[in-house]
Coordinates of C-alpha atoms in Angstrom, one line a residue:
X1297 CA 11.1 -71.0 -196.4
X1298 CA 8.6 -69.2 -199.2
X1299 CA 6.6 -71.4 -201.8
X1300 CA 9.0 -71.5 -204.7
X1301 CA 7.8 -69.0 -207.7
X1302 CA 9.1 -69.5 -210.9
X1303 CA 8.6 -69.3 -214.5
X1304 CA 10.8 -72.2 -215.2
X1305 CA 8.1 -74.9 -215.9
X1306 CA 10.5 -77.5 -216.2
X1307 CA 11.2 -77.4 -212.2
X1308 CA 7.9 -78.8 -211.9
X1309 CA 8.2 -82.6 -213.2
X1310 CA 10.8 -84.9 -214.0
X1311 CA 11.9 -85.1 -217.4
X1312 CA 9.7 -88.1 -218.2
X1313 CA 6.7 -86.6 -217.2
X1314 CA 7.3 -83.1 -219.0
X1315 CA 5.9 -83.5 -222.9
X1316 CA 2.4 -85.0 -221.6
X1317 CA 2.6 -82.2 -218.6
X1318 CA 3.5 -79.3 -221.2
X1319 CA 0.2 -80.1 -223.5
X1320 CA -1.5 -79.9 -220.1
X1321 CA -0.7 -76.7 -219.3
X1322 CA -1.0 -75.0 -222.5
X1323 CA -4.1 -76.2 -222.9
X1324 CA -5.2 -75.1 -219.5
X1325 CA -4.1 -71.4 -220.3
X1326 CA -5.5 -71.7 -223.7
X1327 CA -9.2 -72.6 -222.1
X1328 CA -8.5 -69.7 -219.9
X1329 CA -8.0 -66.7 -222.2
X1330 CA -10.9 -68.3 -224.0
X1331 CA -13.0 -68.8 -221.2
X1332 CA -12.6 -65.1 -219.3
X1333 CA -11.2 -63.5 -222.6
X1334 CA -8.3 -62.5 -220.9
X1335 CA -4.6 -64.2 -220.4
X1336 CA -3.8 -66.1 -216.8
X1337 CA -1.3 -64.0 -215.0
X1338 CA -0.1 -67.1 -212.9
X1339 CA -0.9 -70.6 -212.4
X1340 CA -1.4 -72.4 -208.7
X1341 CA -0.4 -75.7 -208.5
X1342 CA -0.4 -78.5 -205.8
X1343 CA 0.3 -82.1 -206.2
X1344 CA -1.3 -85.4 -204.6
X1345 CA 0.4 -87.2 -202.3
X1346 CA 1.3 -91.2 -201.4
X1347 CA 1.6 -92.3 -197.4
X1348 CA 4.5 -94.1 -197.5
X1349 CA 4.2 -95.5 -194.0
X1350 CA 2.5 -93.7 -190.5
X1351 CA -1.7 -94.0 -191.5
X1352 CA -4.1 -92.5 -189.5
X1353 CA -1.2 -91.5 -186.7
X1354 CA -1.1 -87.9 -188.1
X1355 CA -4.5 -86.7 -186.3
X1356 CA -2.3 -87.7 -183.1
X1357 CA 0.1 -86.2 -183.7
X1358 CA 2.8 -88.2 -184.6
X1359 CA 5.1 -88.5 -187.7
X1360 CA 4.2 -90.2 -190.9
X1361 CA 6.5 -90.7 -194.4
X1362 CA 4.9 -89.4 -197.3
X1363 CA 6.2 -88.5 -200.8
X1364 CA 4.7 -85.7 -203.0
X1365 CA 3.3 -87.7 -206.1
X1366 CA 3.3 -86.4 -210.3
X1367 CA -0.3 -85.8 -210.4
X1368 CA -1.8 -82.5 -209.0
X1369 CA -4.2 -79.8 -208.7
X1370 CA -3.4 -76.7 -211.0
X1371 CA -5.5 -73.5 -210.4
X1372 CA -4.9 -70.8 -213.7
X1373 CA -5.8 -67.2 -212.2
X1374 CA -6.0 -63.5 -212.9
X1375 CA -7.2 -60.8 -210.9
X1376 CA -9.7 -59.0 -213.5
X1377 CA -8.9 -55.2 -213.9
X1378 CA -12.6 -54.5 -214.5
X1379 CA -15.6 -56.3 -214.4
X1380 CA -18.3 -57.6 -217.5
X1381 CA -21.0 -55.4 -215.9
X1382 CA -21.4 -52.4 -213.6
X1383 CA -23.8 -54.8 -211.3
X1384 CA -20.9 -57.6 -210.9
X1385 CA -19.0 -56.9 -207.2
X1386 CA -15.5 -55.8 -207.1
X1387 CA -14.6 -59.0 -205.3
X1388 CA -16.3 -61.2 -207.1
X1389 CA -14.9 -64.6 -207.4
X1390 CA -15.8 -66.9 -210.9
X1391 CA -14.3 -70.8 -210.5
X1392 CA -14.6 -72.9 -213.7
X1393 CA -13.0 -76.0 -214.4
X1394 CA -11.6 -78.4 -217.7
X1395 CA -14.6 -80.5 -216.9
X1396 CA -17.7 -78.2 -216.7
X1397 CA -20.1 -81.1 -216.9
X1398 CA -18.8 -82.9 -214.0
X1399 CA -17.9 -79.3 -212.4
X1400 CA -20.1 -76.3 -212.8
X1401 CA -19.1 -73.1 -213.2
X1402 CA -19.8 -71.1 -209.5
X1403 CA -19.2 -67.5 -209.0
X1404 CA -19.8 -66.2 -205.1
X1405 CA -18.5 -62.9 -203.9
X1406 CA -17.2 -62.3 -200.5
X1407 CA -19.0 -59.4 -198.4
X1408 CA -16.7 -56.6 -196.7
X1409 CA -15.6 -57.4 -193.1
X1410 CA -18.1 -56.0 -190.6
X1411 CA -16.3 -53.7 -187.8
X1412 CA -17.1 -53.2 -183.8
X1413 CA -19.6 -50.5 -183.8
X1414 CA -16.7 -47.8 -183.3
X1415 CA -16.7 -46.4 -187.0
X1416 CA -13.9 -44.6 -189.0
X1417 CA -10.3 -44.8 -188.5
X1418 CA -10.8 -46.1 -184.8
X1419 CA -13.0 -49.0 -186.2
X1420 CA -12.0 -52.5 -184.6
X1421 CA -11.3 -54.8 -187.4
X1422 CA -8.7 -57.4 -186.0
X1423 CA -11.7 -59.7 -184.6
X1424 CA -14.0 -58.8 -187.6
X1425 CA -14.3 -62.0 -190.2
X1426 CA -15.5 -62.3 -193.9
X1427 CA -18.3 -64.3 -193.5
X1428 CA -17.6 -67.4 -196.3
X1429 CA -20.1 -69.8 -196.3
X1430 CA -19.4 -73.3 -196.7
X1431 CA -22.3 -76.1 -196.5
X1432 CA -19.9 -78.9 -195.5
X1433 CA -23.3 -81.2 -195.7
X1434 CA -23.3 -80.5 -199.3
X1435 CA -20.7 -82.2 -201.6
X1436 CA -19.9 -79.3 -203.9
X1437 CA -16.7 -79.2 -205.7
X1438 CA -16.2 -75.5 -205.1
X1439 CA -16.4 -75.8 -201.3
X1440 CA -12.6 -76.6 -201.3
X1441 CA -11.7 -73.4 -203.0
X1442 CA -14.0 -71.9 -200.4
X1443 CA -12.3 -74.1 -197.8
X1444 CA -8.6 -72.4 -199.2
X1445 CA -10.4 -69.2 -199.5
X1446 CA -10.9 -68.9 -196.0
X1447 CA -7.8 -69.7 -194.1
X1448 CA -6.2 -67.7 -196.9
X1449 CA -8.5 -64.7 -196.0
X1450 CA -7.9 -65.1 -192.3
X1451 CA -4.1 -65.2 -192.7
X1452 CA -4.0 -61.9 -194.7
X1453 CA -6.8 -60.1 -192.3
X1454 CA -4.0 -61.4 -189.0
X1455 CA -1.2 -59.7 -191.4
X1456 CA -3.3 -56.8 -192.5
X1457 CA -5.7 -55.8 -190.3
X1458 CA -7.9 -53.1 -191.3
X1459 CA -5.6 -52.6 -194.1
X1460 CA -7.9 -55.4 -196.0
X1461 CA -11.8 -55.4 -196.1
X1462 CA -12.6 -57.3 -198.9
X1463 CA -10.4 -59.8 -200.4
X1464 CA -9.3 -59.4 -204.6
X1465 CA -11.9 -61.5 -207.0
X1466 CA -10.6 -63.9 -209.0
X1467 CA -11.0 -65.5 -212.4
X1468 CA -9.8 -69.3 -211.8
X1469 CA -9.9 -72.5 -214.3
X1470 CA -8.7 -75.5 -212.7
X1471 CA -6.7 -78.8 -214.1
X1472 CA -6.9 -81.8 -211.5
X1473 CA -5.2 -85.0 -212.3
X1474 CA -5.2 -86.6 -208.8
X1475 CA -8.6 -88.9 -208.6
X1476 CA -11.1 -88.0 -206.0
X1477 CA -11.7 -90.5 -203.9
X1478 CA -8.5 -92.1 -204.7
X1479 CA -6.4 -92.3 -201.3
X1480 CA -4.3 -89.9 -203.2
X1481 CA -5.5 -86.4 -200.8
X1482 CA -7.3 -84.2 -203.5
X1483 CA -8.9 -82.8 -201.7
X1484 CA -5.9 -81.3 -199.6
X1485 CA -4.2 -80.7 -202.8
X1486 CA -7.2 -79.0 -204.2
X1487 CA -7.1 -76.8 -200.9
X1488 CA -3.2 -76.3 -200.9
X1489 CA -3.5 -75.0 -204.0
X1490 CA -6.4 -72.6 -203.9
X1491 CA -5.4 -70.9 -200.5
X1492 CA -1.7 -70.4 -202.6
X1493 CA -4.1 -68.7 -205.2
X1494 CA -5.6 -66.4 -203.0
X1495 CA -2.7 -65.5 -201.4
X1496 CA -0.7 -64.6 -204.4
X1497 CA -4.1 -62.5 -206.1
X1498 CA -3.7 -60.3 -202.6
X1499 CA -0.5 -59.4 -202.9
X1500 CA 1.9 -61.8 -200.9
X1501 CA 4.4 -62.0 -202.9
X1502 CA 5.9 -64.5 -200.8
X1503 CA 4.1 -66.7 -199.1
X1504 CA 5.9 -69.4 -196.2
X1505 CA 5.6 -73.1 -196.7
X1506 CA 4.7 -73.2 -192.8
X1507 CA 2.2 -71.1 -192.6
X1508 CA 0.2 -72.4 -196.0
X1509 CA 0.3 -75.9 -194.3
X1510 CA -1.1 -74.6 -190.8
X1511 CA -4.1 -73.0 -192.6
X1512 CA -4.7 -75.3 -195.0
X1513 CA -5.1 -78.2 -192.3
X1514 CA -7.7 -75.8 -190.3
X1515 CA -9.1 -74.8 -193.7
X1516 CA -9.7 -78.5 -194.9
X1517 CA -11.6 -78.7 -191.4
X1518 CA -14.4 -76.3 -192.7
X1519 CA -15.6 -79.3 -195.6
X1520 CA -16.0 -82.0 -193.0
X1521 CA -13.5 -83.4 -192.3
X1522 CA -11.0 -83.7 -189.6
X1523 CA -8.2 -84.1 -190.9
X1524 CA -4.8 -84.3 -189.0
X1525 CA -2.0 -82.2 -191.2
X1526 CA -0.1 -84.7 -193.2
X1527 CA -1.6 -84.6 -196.3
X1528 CA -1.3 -80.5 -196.8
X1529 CA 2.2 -81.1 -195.1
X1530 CA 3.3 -83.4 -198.1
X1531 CA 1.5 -81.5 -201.0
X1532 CA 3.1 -77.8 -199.9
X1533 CA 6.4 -78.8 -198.2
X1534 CA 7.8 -81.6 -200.7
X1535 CA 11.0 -81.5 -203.0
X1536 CA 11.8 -83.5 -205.8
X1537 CA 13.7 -87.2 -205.5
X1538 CA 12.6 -87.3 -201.6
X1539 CA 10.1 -88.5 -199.0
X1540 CA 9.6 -86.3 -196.1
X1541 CA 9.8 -87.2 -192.5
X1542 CA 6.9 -85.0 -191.0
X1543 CA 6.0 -84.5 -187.3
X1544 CA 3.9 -82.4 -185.8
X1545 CA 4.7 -82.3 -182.1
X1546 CA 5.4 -80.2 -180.5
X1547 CA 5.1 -78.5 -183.6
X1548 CA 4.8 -78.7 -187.7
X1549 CA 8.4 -79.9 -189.1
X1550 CA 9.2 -81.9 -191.7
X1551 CA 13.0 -83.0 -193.1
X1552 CA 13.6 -84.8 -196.6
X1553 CA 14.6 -88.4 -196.7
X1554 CA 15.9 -90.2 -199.1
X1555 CA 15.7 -94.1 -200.4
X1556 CA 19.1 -95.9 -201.1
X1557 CA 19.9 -95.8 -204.9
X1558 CA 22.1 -98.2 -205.7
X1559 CA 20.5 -101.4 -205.1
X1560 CA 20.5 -103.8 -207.7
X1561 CA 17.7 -104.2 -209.1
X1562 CA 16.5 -100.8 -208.3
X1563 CA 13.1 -99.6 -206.3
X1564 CA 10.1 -99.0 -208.1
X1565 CA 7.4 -97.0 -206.3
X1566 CA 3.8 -98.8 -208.2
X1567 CA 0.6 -97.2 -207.4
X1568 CA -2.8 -99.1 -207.9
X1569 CA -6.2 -97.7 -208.2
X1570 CA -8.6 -100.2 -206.3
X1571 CA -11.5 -98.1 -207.7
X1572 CA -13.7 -98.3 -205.1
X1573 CA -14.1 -94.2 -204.9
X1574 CA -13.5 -93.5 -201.2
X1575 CA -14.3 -90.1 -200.6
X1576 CA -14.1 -89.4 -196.7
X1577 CA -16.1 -86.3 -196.8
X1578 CA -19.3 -88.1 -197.2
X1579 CA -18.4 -90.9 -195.0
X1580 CA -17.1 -89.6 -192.6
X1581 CA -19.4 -89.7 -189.8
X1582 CA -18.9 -93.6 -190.1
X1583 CA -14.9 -94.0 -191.4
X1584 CA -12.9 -91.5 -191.1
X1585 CA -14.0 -88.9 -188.0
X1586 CA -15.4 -91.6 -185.9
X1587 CA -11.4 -93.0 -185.9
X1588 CA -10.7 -89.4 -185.3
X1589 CA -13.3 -89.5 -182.3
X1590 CA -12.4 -93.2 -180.7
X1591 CA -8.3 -92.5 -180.9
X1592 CA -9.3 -89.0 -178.4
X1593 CA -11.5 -91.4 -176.5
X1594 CA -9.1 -93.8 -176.1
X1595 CA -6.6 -91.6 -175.1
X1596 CA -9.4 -89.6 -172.3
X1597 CA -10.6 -93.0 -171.2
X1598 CA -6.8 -94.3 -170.5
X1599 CA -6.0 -91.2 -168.5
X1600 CA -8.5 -91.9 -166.2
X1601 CA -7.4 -95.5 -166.2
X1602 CA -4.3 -94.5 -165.2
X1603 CA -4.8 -92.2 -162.6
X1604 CA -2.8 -89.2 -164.1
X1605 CA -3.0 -86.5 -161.9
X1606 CA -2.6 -83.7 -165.1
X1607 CA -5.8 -83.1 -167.8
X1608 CA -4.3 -84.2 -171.1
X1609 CA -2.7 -80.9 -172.8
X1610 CA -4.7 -79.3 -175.1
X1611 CA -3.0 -79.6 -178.4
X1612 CA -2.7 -79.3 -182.4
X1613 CA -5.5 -82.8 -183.0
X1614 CA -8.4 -82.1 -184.1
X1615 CA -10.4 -82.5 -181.0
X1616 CA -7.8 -80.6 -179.0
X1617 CA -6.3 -83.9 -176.6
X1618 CA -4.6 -86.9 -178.5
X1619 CA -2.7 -90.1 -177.7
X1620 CA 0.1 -88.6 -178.2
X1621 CA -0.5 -86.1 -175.7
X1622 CA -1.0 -89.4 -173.5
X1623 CA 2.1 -90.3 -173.9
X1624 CA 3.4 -87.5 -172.7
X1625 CA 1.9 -86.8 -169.7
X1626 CA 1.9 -90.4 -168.5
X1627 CA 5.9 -90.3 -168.5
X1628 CA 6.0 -86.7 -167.4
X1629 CA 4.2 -87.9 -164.4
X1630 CA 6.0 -91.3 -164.2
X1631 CA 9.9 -90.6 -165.0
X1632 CA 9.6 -86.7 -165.2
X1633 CA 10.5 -87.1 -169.0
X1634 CA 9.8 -83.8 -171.1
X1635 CA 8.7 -84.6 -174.5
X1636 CA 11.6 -82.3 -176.2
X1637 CA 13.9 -84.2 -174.3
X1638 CA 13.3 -87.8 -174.9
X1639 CA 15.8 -89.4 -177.7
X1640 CA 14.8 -91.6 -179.8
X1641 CA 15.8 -94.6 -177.8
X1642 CA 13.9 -93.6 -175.7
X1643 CA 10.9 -92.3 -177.8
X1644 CA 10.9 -96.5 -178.7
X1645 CA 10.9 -97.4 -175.0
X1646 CA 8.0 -95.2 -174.3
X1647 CA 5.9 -96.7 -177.4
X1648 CA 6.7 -100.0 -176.4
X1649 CA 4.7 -99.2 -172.6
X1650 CA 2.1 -97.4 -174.3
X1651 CA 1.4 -100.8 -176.8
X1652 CA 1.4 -102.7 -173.0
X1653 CA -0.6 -100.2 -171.2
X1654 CA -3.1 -99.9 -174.1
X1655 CA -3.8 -104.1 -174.0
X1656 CA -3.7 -104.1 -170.3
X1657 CA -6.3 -101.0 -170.0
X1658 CA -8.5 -101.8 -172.6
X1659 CA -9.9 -105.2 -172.9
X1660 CA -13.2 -104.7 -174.7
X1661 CA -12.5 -106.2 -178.0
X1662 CA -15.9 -105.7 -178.9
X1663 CA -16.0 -102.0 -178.0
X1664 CA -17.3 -99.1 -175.4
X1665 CA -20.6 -97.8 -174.8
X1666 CA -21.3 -93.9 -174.4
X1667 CA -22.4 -95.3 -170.8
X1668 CA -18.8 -97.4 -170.2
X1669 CA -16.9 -94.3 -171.2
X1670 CA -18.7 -91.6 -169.7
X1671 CA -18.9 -93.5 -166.4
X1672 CA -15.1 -93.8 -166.2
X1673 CA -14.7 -90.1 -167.5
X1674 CA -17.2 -88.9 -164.8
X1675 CA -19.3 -87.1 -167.0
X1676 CA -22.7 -87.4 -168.2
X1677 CA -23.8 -89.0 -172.0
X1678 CA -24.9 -85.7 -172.8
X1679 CA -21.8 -84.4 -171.7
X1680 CA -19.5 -86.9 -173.8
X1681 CA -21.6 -85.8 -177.0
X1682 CA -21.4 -82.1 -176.7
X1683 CA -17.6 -82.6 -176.2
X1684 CA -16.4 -85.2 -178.4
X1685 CA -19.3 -86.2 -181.2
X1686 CA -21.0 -83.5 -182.1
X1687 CA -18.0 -81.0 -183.6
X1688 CA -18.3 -83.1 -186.5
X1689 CA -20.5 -85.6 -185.9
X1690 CA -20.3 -89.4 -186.1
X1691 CA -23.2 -92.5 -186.3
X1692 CA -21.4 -95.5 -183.5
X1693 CA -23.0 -97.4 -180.6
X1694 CA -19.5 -98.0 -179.8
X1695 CA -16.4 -97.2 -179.5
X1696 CA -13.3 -99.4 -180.2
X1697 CA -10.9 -97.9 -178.1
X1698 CA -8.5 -100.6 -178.0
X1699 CA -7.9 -101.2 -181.5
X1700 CA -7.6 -97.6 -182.4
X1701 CA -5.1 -97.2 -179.9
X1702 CA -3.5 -100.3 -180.6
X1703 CA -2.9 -99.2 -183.8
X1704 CA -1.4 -95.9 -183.4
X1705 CA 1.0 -96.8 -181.3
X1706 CA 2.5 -99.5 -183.0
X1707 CA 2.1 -97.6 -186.4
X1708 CA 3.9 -95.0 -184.4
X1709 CA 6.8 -97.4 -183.4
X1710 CA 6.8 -98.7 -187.2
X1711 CA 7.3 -94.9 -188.7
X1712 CA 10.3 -94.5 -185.8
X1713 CA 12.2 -97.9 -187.2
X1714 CA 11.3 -96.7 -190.9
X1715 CA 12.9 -93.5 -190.7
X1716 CA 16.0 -95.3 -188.7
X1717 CA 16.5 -97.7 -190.9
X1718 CA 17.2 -94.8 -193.6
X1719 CA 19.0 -92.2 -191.5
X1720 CA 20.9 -93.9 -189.9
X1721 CA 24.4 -94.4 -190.8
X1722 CA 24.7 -97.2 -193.1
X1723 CA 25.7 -100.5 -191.6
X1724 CA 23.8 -103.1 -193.8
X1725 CA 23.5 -103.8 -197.4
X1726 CA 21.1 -101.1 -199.4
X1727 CA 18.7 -104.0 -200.7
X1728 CA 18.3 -105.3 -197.1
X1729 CA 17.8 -102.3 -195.8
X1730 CA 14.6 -102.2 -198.7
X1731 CA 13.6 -105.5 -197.5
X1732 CA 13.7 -104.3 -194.2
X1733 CA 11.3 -101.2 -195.1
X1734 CA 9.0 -103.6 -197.1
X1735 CA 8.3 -105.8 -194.0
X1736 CA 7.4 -102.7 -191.8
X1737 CA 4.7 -101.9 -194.9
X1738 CA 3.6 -105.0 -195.0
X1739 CA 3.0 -104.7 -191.0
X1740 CA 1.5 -101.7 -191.6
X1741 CA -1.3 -102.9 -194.3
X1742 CA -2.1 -105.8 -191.7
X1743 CA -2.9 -103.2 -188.9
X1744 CA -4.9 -101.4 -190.9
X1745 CA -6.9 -104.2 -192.3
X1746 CA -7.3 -106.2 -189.0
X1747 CA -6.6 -103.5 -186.2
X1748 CA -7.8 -99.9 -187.4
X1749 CA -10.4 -101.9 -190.2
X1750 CA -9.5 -99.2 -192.8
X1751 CA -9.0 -101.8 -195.7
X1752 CA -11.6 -103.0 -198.0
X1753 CA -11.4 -106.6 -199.9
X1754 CA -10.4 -104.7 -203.1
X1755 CA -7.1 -103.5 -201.7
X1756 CA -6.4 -106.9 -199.6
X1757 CA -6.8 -108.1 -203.2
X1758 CA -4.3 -105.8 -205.0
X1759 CA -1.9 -106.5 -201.8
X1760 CA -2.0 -110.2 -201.8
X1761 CA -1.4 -110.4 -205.7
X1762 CA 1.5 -108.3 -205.8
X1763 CA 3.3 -109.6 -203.2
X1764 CA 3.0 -113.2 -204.7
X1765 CA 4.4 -111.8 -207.9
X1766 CA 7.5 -110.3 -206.5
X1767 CA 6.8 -107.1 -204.8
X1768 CA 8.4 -106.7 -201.8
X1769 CA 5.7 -104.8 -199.7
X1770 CA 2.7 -103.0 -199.9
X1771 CA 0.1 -101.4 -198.2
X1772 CA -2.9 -99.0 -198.9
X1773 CA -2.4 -95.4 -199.1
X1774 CA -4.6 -92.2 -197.7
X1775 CA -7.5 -92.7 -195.4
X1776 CA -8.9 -96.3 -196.6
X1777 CA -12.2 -98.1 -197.5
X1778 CA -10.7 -97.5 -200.9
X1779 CA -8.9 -95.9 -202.9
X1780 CA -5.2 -96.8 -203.9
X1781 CA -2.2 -98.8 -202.8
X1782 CA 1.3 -98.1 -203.1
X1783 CA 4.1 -100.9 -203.4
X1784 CA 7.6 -101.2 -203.0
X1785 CA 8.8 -103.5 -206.1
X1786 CA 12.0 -104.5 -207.5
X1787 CA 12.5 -103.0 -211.0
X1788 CA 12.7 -106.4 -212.9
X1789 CA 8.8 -107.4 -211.4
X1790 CA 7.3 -104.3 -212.5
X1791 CA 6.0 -105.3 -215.6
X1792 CA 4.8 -109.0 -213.4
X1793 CA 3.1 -107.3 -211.2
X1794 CA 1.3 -104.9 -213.1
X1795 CA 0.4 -108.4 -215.6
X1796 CA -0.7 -109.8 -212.5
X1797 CA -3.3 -107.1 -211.7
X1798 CA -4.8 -107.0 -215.0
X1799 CA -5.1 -110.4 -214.9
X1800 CA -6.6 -111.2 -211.7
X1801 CA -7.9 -108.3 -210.3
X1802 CA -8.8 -105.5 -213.0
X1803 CA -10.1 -107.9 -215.7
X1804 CA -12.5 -110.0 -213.2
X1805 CA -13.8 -107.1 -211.3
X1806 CA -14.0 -104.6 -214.0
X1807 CA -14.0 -106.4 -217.1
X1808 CA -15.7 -103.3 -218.9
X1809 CA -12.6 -101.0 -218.7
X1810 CA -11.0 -99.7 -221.5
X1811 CA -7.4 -100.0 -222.3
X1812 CA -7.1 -96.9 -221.2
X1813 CA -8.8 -96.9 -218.1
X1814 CA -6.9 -100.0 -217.1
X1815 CA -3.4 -98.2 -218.2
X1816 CA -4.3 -95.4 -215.7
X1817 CA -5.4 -97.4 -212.9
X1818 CA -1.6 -98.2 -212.5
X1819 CA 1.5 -95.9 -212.1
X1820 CA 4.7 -95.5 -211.1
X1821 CA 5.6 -92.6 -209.1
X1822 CA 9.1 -90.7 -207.8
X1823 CA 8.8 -88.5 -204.8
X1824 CA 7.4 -84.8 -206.7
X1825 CA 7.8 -81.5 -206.5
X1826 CA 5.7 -79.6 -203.3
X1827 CA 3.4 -76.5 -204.4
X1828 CA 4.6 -73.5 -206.2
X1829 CA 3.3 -70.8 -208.4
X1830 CA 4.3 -70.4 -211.9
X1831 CA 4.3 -67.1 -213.1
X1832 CA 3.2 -66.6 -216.5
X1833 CA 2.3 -62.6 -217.0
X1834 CA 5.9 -62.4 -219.1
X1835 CA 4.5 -64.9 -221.6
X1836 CA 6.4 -68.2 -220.1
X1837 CA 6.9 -71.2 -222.7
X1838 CA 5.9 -74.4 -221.9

């Protein structure tokens, strides 16, 4: 299925969104033709996203149930037809944004492909790369349009071959509304967004949801950060009025699903800003990769532990073996159970023994040396860090292998009742159902908070106050140590809740923000439209 192209901009939001949205995007194009002196032939846009329920599972490959969110990342582009100055490079690329003081203006331009030393028509370009440089120790906001840039350019060189030495430059002005920092994946939607750009300024008219996703999890990679597929999954693949059920074993597939509607009172989705910026590209090494890091030692340290005769598979997580991939093998070797034929009975049964194995293997609360694991791997220190925590690399004395595993697999098991619970056919009452759903996020907030120690006191905070005022669940959303939460809430406590937070939370802990600030820190979201291009060369009207 292609990325939807339209000139329709009311396919974008939902109707209550739409005046506040149009201003936004005239505005946008306005800046542009001021900025480049020239109109925007189309506009690039990705949206934000809210974990409903499966955190920090994805980068093992299991499923997770996120929703596409209003806010987003729009890219306004043209391909110039000539250039300000004879010295200025054909492919040259100039990124601006709404915000210059917060967001300089960069302009880079990629060099032409390099071939095998066989020259002219027999020239060997298929290997050959554009060499785009990306300082992922440097926090630089144009690194994610690099970071899009390059998967982009390395899915049109696979398509084109020699066809392509250079790709087009660009004239780009971009619009984000999803905070960085925020648990909301900017970042992803920034990337989404910009690889859609390049894609569209080379030509591909048409350009598949799959393969956007695939590259723009590798292309997220180059910034940092290893991240596991679920955030670009929810920001490309979405459709209005639905979650998405993603998986990504034993490969990328996502189906919409949907909440029940007539419950009395109806379900509010509430998102709360914590404002504690948690932005996972700079801490990384200490949050968000070294999880990445313990979940494939826990799953290489319980092989051994369990005398499996077969290496783990080598597979889509980020460090090429996962826990998921432990599961696997383990029953492969123990029942003869293929993965592709397991149902989802028995998908439950399995988790269950994986939870067991997982407390039975793993006893050291306090955590694993370098020494403890490498000694039970058979391989030397020097050999654990070359394989495992140096690819991106991460500051730990040690490893807590049982938590993080602890963790994923019951998370896992939560996400597979979760999405039963709402696919199945109906045999319970719609609000118990929601009840039902709420618990399972409520589990879900306590494992990260105690188990996987993602949480921070500011979102415990914004949990606890909610649920006392009526909500039925809530959790945080995104990677953690920050950032926002999302809450299931019964239409008639909306207004409570939200009173309750500006009471107790916003107005002791940030009693400087203005009305504004505080009106933003809270909104209510309905599962969004995924990424599309709006074309806007035939003069659209917003």
């Amino acid at each position: 299925m292609s990325v939807p192209v339209t000139a329709d901009f009311t396919e974008v939001y939902p109707a209550d969104a739409l005046p506040e949205q149009r201003k936004r995007w005239s505005t946008l194009l306005s800046k542009f033709e001021d900025h480049y002196h020239q109109q925007a032939q189309f506009i690039s846009r990705s949206p934000g996203r809210v974990n409903l329920i499966g955190e920090h599972i994805d980068y093992s490959l299991y499923p997770c149930i996120p929703m596409a969110i209003t806010a987003d990342v729009l890219l306004a582009c043209s391909v110039p037809k000539s250039h300000p100055s004879p010295s200025e490079a054909p492919n040259t690329t100039t990124i601006a944004n709404v915000d210059p003081d917060k967001f300089p203006e960069r302009s880079f331009a990629v060099p032409a492909r390099q071939s095998s030393s066989k020259s002219g028509d027999d020239a060997e370009w298929d290997d050959a790369e554009w060499d785009i440089q990306i300082d992922a120790s440097s926090h630089e906001w144009s690194n994610y349009f690099k970071a899009g840039l390059k998967g982009a350019a390395g899915l049109l060189q696979r398509k084109r071959g020699k066809d392509l030495q250079v790709p087009n430059g660009m004239n780009i002005l971009v619009d984000g509304t999803v905070p960085a920092g925020g648990g909301l994946s900017s970042s992803a939607a920034f990337v989404c967004a910009s690889a859609l750009a390049v894609l569209r300024a080379n030509g591909e008219e048409s350009v598949d949801k799959r393969e956007l996703v695939e590259l723009a999890i590798v292309s997220e990679r180059a910034v940092g950060v290893n991240s596991g597929g679920m955030d670009q999954a929810a920001s490309v693949l979405s459709n209005r009025n639905a979650a998405l059920h993603i998986s990504f074993h034993p490969r990328l597939d996502a189906s919409p699903i949907t909440f029940p509607t007539h419950i009395e009172p109806p379900l509010v989705f509430l998102i709360a800003q914590s404002l504690v910026t948690s932005n996972k590209h700079v801490t990384a090494p200490v949050c968000y990769n070294l999880r990445v890091v313990e979940c494939t030692l826990a799953a290489q340290y319980l092989a051994k532990k369990l005398s499996l005769r077969t290496p783990l598979p080598k597979d889509a997580s980020p460090l090429g073996s996962s826990l998921r991939g432990l599961q696997d093998t383990f029953f492969a070797e123990e029942r003869g159970a293929k993965s592709n034929e397991v149902d989802e009975a028995s998908f439950a049964t399995q988790l269950g023994q994986m939870i067991y194995l997982s407390k039975r293997h793993l006893q050291q609360e306090d955590g694993y040396t370098r020494e403890d694991i490498a000694e039970v791997l058979n391989i030397s220190v020097d050999e654990l860090d070359a394989q495992y925590t140096t690819k991106v690399p991460v500051r730990a004395d040690r490893f807590k292998l049982r938590q993080r595993a602890m963790h994923v697999y019951t998370e896992a098991l939560r996400v597979h009742q979760f999405a039963a619970l709402l696919t199945k056919p109906a045999s319970e009452q719609p609000k118990d159902v929601i009840l039902k759903l709420a618990e399972l996020v409520n589990d879900t907030q306590d494992s990260c908070r105690d188990v996987y120690e993602c949480s921070c006191p500011e979102l415990d905070q914004l949990c606890m106050i909610a649920r006392n005022h009526g909500a039925w669940g809530g959790r945080l959303t995104g990677a953690g140590w920050g950032g926002c939460s999302v809450h299931l809430v019964p239409e008639n406590r909306v207004d409570e809740v939200k009173s309750a937070w500006r009471k107790e939370f916003y107005n002791v802990r940030y009693p400087d923000l203005s009305e504004q600030e505080l009106q933003n820190a809270v909104v209510e979201t309905k599962p969004g439209q995924g990424s599309l291009i709006l074309d806007v060369r035939g003069g659209t009207t917003l």
